[in-house]
Amino acid sequence: MTSDLGNGRFDGAWLVQNFENLKPEGVWEKYANLFSHLDTERERFLEFERWWNGFYFLSREEMLATVENLFIGNSLEQGKLRICPHCFVDLRRIHNPLVIFASYGDNITPPHQALGWIPTVYPSTNGLKQAGQRIVYLINPHIGHLGIFVSASVARLQHRAILDSLKKIEALSPGLYEMKIDNPTGDPDCGRDAYSVRFEERRVEDLKFPENRPAFRRVAEVSAQLDSLYSATLGKWIEAIATPLSAQWLEWLHPMRLSRYVFATELNPWLRAIAPIAATVARERHAVLDTDPFKTREIEAFDAVHDLITRTRELRDQAYEFWFEALYGQGTAAEHAPVSSISPTASEPSCGRTT
């Protein structure tokens, strides 16, 4: 429906907004950190915002194919992802070594999703070895989704270790391995000789994560039925009335853009009156020490709001899980959730935490 409202294009701003909604305390922390350290955070904040707000558009066909094949249908791990009429993606035909970097702090692709496909494609360790495949994974206990993929600060040691170990990975015998990084210095920027990497063999049978496949099959069935109903009714009306102009209006009125444009002097001339005041404050202000009583109370207030948002988000997530199980599951979530054989403590790298 979002693609239809966009006249055949899916606005990536919706993805970014949903990303922020997954962990709203992170958004609060971003702005609280900015206002607490104005003298040092301004340029870093603006650089991130320019990148974060560079929303991309996907075609209707791209977005539907992604949702239907990877999220709802989960066709990829089943070998049913169609590329052309007579060509399907078969993960078992990939013979190059695979390196999987996952984190328990990732609420987008947690370890049970990043690694859960392995037992489906290779039901046993022997099957993996007979296929001649080498899969190496490393798990971090706290790095978030963005930290794994785009941050050069919180995961730079892991990224360097992976790149420096590519030849060692290619030389491994077929099987499943966990990559361990030992860094006695604790310095993520240390030289190659200051840290060591080892590969500990694991068994596919030990990759057990909480799952409820019958519930997800029901989700797929309901999704297909709703999709058929939408395509036959409301979807036709939206496609008929959507125009390039209406799509552009929806693009400009999106909350992720509007919340930025409202502070632009080109669109909000009233802000021009603030510019000279802001320049005067920036020129004459004097930062107080962190020990100042008012500064201390300010930090305490920021932390209190952060904790409140975090607790609210946790209650929301628990409610989502409860209603998901009530609608699609059978019994409680605990009855369908075997304890994972991979624990954050056991997988935490010895280089220590990165903040």
Coordinates of C-alpha atoms in Angstrom, one line a residue:
M1 CA 0.0 0.0 0.0
T2 CA 2.9 2.3 0.8
S3 CA 4.3 1.7 -2.7
D4 CA 1.0 2.3 -4.3
L5 CA 0.6 5.6 -2.5
G6 CA 4.0 6.5 -3.7
N7 CA 2.9 5.9 -7.3
G8 CA 4.9 2.7 -7.7
R9 CA 7.8 3.7 -5.5
F10 CA 8.5 2.8 -1.8
D11 CA 9.9 5.6 0.2
G12 CA 12.9 4.5 2.3
A13 CA 12.1 7.1 4.9
W14 CA 9.5 4.6 6.2
L15 CA 12.3 2.1 6.8
V16 CA 14.4 4.6 8.7
Q17 CA 11.4 5.7 10.8
N18 CA 10.7 2.0 11.7
F19 CA 14.3 1.5 12.5
E20 CA 14.2 4.4 15.0
N21 CA 10.9 3.1 16.5
L22 CA 12.5 -0.2 17.2
K23 CA 14.8 1.5 19.7
P24 CA 13.5 5.0 20.5
E25 CA 15.8 5.4 23.5
G26 CA 18.7 5.5 21.0
V27 CA 17.1 8.6 19.3
W28 CA 16.8 10.3 22.7
E29 CA 20.4 9.4 23.5
K30 CA 21.6 10.9 20.3
Y31 CA 20.0 14.3 20.9
A32 CA 20.8 14.3 24.7
N33 CA 24.5 13.6 23.9
L34 CA 24.4 16.5 21.3
F35 CA 23.0 19.0 23.8
S36 CA 25.3 17.8 26.6
H37 CA 28.4 18.3 24.5
L38 CA 27.6 21.0 22.0
D39 CA 31.2 22.1 21.7
T40 CA 32.5 18.7 20.5
E41 CA 29.4 16.9 19.0
R42 CA 28.1 19.4 16.5
E43 CA 30.0 18.4 13.4
R44 CA 29.8 14.6 14.2
F45 CA 26.0 15.0 14.7
L46 CA 25.5 16.9 11.4
E47 CA 27.7 14.4 9.5
F48 CA 25.6 11.5 10.7
E49 CA 22.3 13.3 10.1
R50 CA 23.2 14.1 6.5
W51 CA 24.0 10.4 5.9
W52 CA 21.0 9.1 8.0
N53 CA 18.5 11.3 6.2
G54 CA 19.7 10.3 2.7
F55 CA 16.6 8.3 2.1
Y56 CA 16.5 5.9 -0.9
F57 CA 13.6 4.8 -2.9
L58 CA 12.8 1.2 -4.0
S59 CA 10.5 0.2 -6.8
R60 CA 7.2 -1.5 -5.9
E61 CA 8.5 -4.7 -7.4
E62 CA 11.8 -4.6 -5.5
M63 CA 10.0 -4.1 -2.1
L64 CA 7.4 -6.8 -2.7
A65 CA 10.0 -9.3 -3.9
T66 CA 12.1 -8.6 -0.7
V67 CA 9.1 -9.0 1.6
E68 CA 7.6 -12.0 -0.1
N69 CA 10.8 -14.0 -0.6
L70 CA 13.0 -13.1 2.4
F71 CA 10.7 -12.0 5.2
I72 CA 7.3 -13.6 4.9
G73 CA 7.9 -16.5 2.5
N74 CA 11.5 -17.1 3.6
S75 CA 12.1 -18.6 0.2
L76 CA 15.9 -18.1 0.3
E77 CA 16.9 -20.7 2.8
Q78 CA 14.4 -23.2 1.3
G79 CA 16.0 -22.9 -2.1
K80 CA 12.8 -21.4 -3.7
L81 CA 14.0 -17.9 -4.4
R82 CA 13.3 -17.6 -8.2
I83 CA 15.8 -15.5 -10.2
C84 CA 14.3 -16.4 -13.6
P85 CA 11.8 -19.0 -14.8
H86 CA 14.3 -21.8 -14.6
C87 CA 16.8 -20.5 -12.1
F88 CA 16.5 -20.7 -8.3
V89 CA 19.0 -19.6 -5.6
D90 CA 20.5 -22.6 -3.8
L91 CA 22.7 -21.7 -0.8
R92 CA 24.2 -25.1 -0.9
R93 CA 25.8 -24.3 -4.2
I94 CA 27.9 -21.5 -2.7
H95 CA 31.4 -22.9 -2.2
N96 CA 33.3 -19.8 -1.2
P97 CA 33.8 -19.5 2.6
L98 CA 31.0 -17.6 4.4
V99 CA 31.8 -15.2 7.3
I100 CA 28.9 -14.2 9.5
F101 CA 29.3 -11.3 12.0
A102 CA 26.3 -11.2 14.4
S103 CA 25.6 -9.4 17.7
Y104 CA 23.2 -9.9 20.6
G105 CA 22.8 -6.1 20.5
D106 CA 21.4 -6.2 17.0
N107 CA 17.6 -5.9 17.2
I108 CA 17.3 -6.1 13.4
T109 CA 19.2 -9.3 12.6
P110 CA 20.0 -11.0 16.0
P111 CA 22.1 -14.2 16.1
H112 CA 19.1 -16.5 15.8
Q113 CA 18.4 -14.9 12.4
A114 CA 21.9 -14.5 11.2
L115 CA 22.8 -18.1 12.0
G116 CA 19.4 -19.8 12.1
W117 CA 19.4 -20.6 8.3
I118 CA 22.5 -22.9 8.7
P119 CA 20.6 -25.9 10.3
T120 CA 17.9 -25.5 7.6
V121 CA 20.3 -25.6 4.7
Y122 CA 22.8 -28.0 6.3
P123 CA 20.8 -30.2 8.8
S124 CA 24.0 -31.8 10.2
T125 CA 27.7 -31.1 10.6
N126 CA 28.5 -34.0 8.3
G127 CA 26.2 -32.6 5.6
L128 CA 28.1 -29.3 5.8
K129 CA 31.5 -31.0 5.5
Q130 CA 30.4 -33.2 2.7
A131 CA 29.3 -30.1 0.8
G132 CA 32.8 -28.8 1.2
Q133 CA 31.7 -25.6 2.8
R134 CA 33.4 -23.5 5.5
I135 CA 31.2 -21.2 7.6
V136 CA 32.9 -18.9 10.2
Y137 CA 30.9 -16.8 12.6
L138 CA 31.7 -14.4 15.4
I139 CA 29.2 -13.0 17.8
N140 CA 29.5 -9.7 19.7
P141 CA 27.5 -9.2 22.9
H142 CA 26.4 -5.6 22.4
I143 CA 27.2 -3.9 19.1
G144 CA 24.0 -2.7 17.3
H145 CA 22.9 -3.3 13.8
L146 CA 24.4 -0.1 12.4
G147 CA 27.6 -0.8 14.3
I148 CA 28.1 -4.0 12.5
F149 CA 27.6 -2.7 9.0
V150 CA 28.5 1.0 8.8
S151 CA 30.3 2.1 12.0
A152 CA 34.1 2.3 11.8
S153 CA 34.5 2.9 15.5
V154 CA 32.6 0.2 17.5
A155 CA 33.5 -2.8 15.3
R156 CA 36.7 -1.8 13.7
L157 CA 38.8 -4.5 15.5
Q158 CA 36.4 -7.2 14.3
H159 CA 36.4 -5.9 10.7
R160 CA 40.2 -5.7 10.7
A161 CA 40.5 -9.2 12.2
I162 CA 38.1 -10.6 9.5
L163 CA 40.0 -9.0 6.6
D164 CA 43.4 -10.0 8.0
S165 CA 42.2 -13.6 8.4
L166 CA 40.8 -14.3 5.0
K167 CA 43.6 -16.5 3.9
K168 CA 43.4 -18.5 7.1
I169 CA 39.6 -18.9 6.6
E170 CA 40.2 -20.2 3.0
A171 CA 42.7 -22.7 4.4
L172 CA 40.2 -24.2 6.9
S173 CA 38.9 -27.7 6.5
P174 CA 35.1 -27.8 5.6
G175 CA 33.0 -27.3 8.7
L176 CA 31.5 -24.8 11.1
Y177 CA 33.8 -22.5 13.1
E178 CA 33.5 -19.8 15.7
M179 CA 36.0 -17.0 15.3
K180 CA 37.6 -15.8 18.6
I181 CA 39.6 -12.6 18.9
D182 CA 42.1 -12.2 21.8
N183 CA 43.3 -8.7 22.3
P184 CA 45.1 -8.3 25.7
T185 CA 45.7 -4.6 25.1
G186 CA 42.0 -3.8 24.8
D187 CA 42.9 -1.2 22.1
P188 CA 40.8 -1.6 19.0
D189 CA 43.5 0.3 17.0
C190 CA 46.3 -2.0 18.1
G191 CA 48.7 -3.5 15.5
R192 CA 48.3 -6.8 13.9
D193 CA 50.8 -8.4 16.2
A194 CA 49.0 -7.2 19.3
Y195 CA 45.9 -9.4 18.9
S196 CA 45.4 -13.0 17.8
V197 CA 42.6 -14.9 16.1
R198 CA 41.7 -18.5 16.5
F199 CA 38.9 -20.7 15.0
E200 CA 37.1 -23.1 17.3
E201 CA 35.2 -25.9 15.5
R202 CA 31.5 -26.1 16.3
R203 CA 28.6 -28.4 15.4
V204 CA 25.6 -27.5 13.4
E205 CA 23.5 -29.5 15.7
D206 CA 24.3 -27.1 18.6
L207 CA 22.9 -24.1 16.7
K208 CA 19.6 -24.2 18.6
F209 CA 17.6 -21.0 18.8
P210 CA 14.0 -20.1 19.9
E211 CA 11.7 -20.7 17.0
N212 CA 8.1 -21.3 16.3
R213 CA 7.9 -22.3 12.6
P214 CA 4.1 -23.3 12.8
A215 CA 3.3 -19.8 13.9
F216 CA 5.3 -18.2 11.1
R217 CA 3.6 -20.5 8.6
R218 CA 0.3 -19.1 9.9
V219 CA 1.6 -15.6 9.4
A220 CA 2.5 -16.4 5.8
E221 CA -0.9 -17.8 5.2
V222 CA -2.7 -14.8 6.7
S223 CA -0.3 -12.5 4.8
A224 CA -1.1 -14.2 1.5
Q225 CA -4.9 -13.9 2.1
L226 CA -4.7 -10.2 3.1
D227 CA -2.5 -9.5 0.1
S228 CA -5.1 -11.1 -2.3
L229 CA -7.9 -9.2 -0.6
Y230 CA -6.0 -5.9 -0.8
S231 CA -5.0 -6.5 -4.5
A232 CA -8.6 -7.1 -5.4
T233 CA -10.1 -4.2 -3.6
L234 CA -8.4 -1.3 -1.9
G235 CA -5.2 -1.7 -4.0
K236 CA -7.0 -1.0 -7.2
W237 CA -8.5 2.2 -5.9
I238 CA -5.2 3.5 -4.6
E239 CA -3.4 2.7 -7.9
A240 CA -6.2 4.6 -9.7
I241 CA -6.0 7.8 -7.7
A242 CA -2.2 7.9 -7.0
T243 CA -0.3 10.5 -9.1
P244 CA 3.3 11.8 -9.2
L245 CA 2.0 14.9 -7.6
S246 CA 0.3 13.1 -4.7
A247 CA 3.3 10.9 -4.2
Q248 CA 5.6 14.0 -4.0
W249 CA 3.3 15.6 -1.4
L250 CA 3.4 12.4 0.7
E251 CA 7.2 12.4 0.3
W252 CA 7.6 16.0 1.6
L253 CA 5.1 15.5 4.4
H254 CA 6.7 12.4 5.8
P255 CA 7.5 13.0 9.5
M256 CA 11.2 12.1 9.0
R257 CA 11.6 14.9 6.4
L258 CA 9.1 17.4 7.9
S259 CA 10.9 17.2 11.3
R260 CA 14.0 18.4 9.5
Y261 CA 12.5 20.9 7.0
V262 CA 10.6 22.7 9.8
F263 CA 14.0 24.1 11.0
A264 CA 15.2 25.1 7.5
T265 CA 15.3 28.9 7.0
E266 CA 14.4 28.4 3.3
L267 CA 11.0 26.9 4.3
N268 CA 10.5 28.6 7.7
P269 CA 11.5 32.3 7.4
W270 CA 10.7 32.9 11.1
L271 CA 13.9 31.1 11.9
R272 CA 15.9 33.8 10.3
A273 CA 15.3 35.9 13.4
I274 CA 17.0 33.3 15.5
A275 CA 20.2 33.2 13.4
P276 CA 21.9 36.3 14.9
I277 CA 20.9 35.2 18.4
A278 CA 22.4 31.8 17.8
A279 CA 25.6 33.4 16.5
T280 CA 25.9 35.6 19.6
V281 CA 25.3 32.6 22.0
A282 CA 27.9 30.5 20.1
R283 CA 30.5 33.3 20.3
E284 CA 30.0 34.2 24.0
R285 CA 28.8 31.1 25.7
H286 CA 31.0 29.4 28.4
A287 CA 30.5 25.7 29.1
V288 CA 30.1 24.8 32.8
L289 CA 32.0 21.9 34.4
D290 CA 30.3 18.5 34.8
T291 CA 30.5 19.0 38.6
D292 CA 28.2 22.1 38.4
P293 CA 24.9 21.3 40.3
F294 CA 22.7 22.3 37.4
K295 CA 24.8 20.3 35.0
T296 CA 24.5 17.3 37.3
R297 CA 20.7 17.7 37.5
E298 CA 20.5 18.0 33.7
I299 CA 22.4 14.7 33.2
E300 CA 20.2 13.0 35.8
A301 CA 17.1 14.3 34.0
F302 CA 18.5 13.0 30.6
D303 CA 19.2 9.6 32.2
A304 CA 15.7 9.4 33.8
V305 CA 14.0 10.1 30.5
H306 CA 16.2 7.6 28.8
D307 CA 15.3 4.9 31.3
L308 CA 11.6 5.8 31.0
I309 CA 11.7 5.4 27.2
T310 CA 13.6 2.2 27.5
R311 CA 11.2 0.7 29.9
T312 CA 8.2 1.8 27.8
R313 CA 9.8 0.2 24.7
E314 CA 10.4 -3.1 26.6
L315 CA 6.7 -3.2 27.7
R316 CA 5.7 -2.5 24.1
D317 CA 7.9 -5.3 22.8
Q318 CA 6.5 -7.7 25.4
A319 CA 3.0 -6.8 24.3
Y320 CA 3.9 -7.4 20.7
E321 CA 5.3 -10.8 21.6
F322 CA 2.2 -11.6 23.7
W323 CA -0.3 -10.7 21.0
F324 CA 1.8 -12.5 18.3
E325 CA 1.7 -15.7 20.4
A326 CA -2.0 -15.2 21.1
L327 CA -2.9 -14.8 17.4
Y328 CA -0.6 -17.2 15.7
G329 CA 1.0 -19.5 18.4
Q330 CA -0.2 -22.4 20.4
G331 CA 0.5 -22.1 24.1
T332 CA 3.1 -19.8 25.5
A333 CA 6.2 -18.6 23.8
A334 CA 8.3 -20.4 26.4
E335 CA 6.9 -23.7 25.3
H336 CA 8.2 -23.2 21.8
A337 CA 11.6 -21.7 22.7
P338 CA 14.4 -24.1 23.4
V339 CA 17.3 -22.5 25.2
S340 CA 20.0 -21.4 22.7
S341 CA 23.3 -23.3 23.0
I342 CA 25.2 -20.1 22.2
S343 CA 25.3 -17.7 25.1
P344 CA 26.5 -14.0 25.0
T345 CA 28.9 -14.7 27.9
A346 CA 30.6 -17.6 26.2
S347 CA 30.9 -15.7 22.9
E348 CA 32.1 -12.4 24.3
P349 CA 35.5 -11.5 22.8
S350 CA 38.3 -11.1 25.3
C351 CA 39.1 -7.6 24.0
G352 CA 36.4 -6.2 26.3
R353 CA 33.4 -4.0 25.7
T354 CA 33.2 -1.3 23.2
T355 CA 31.0 1.7 23.8

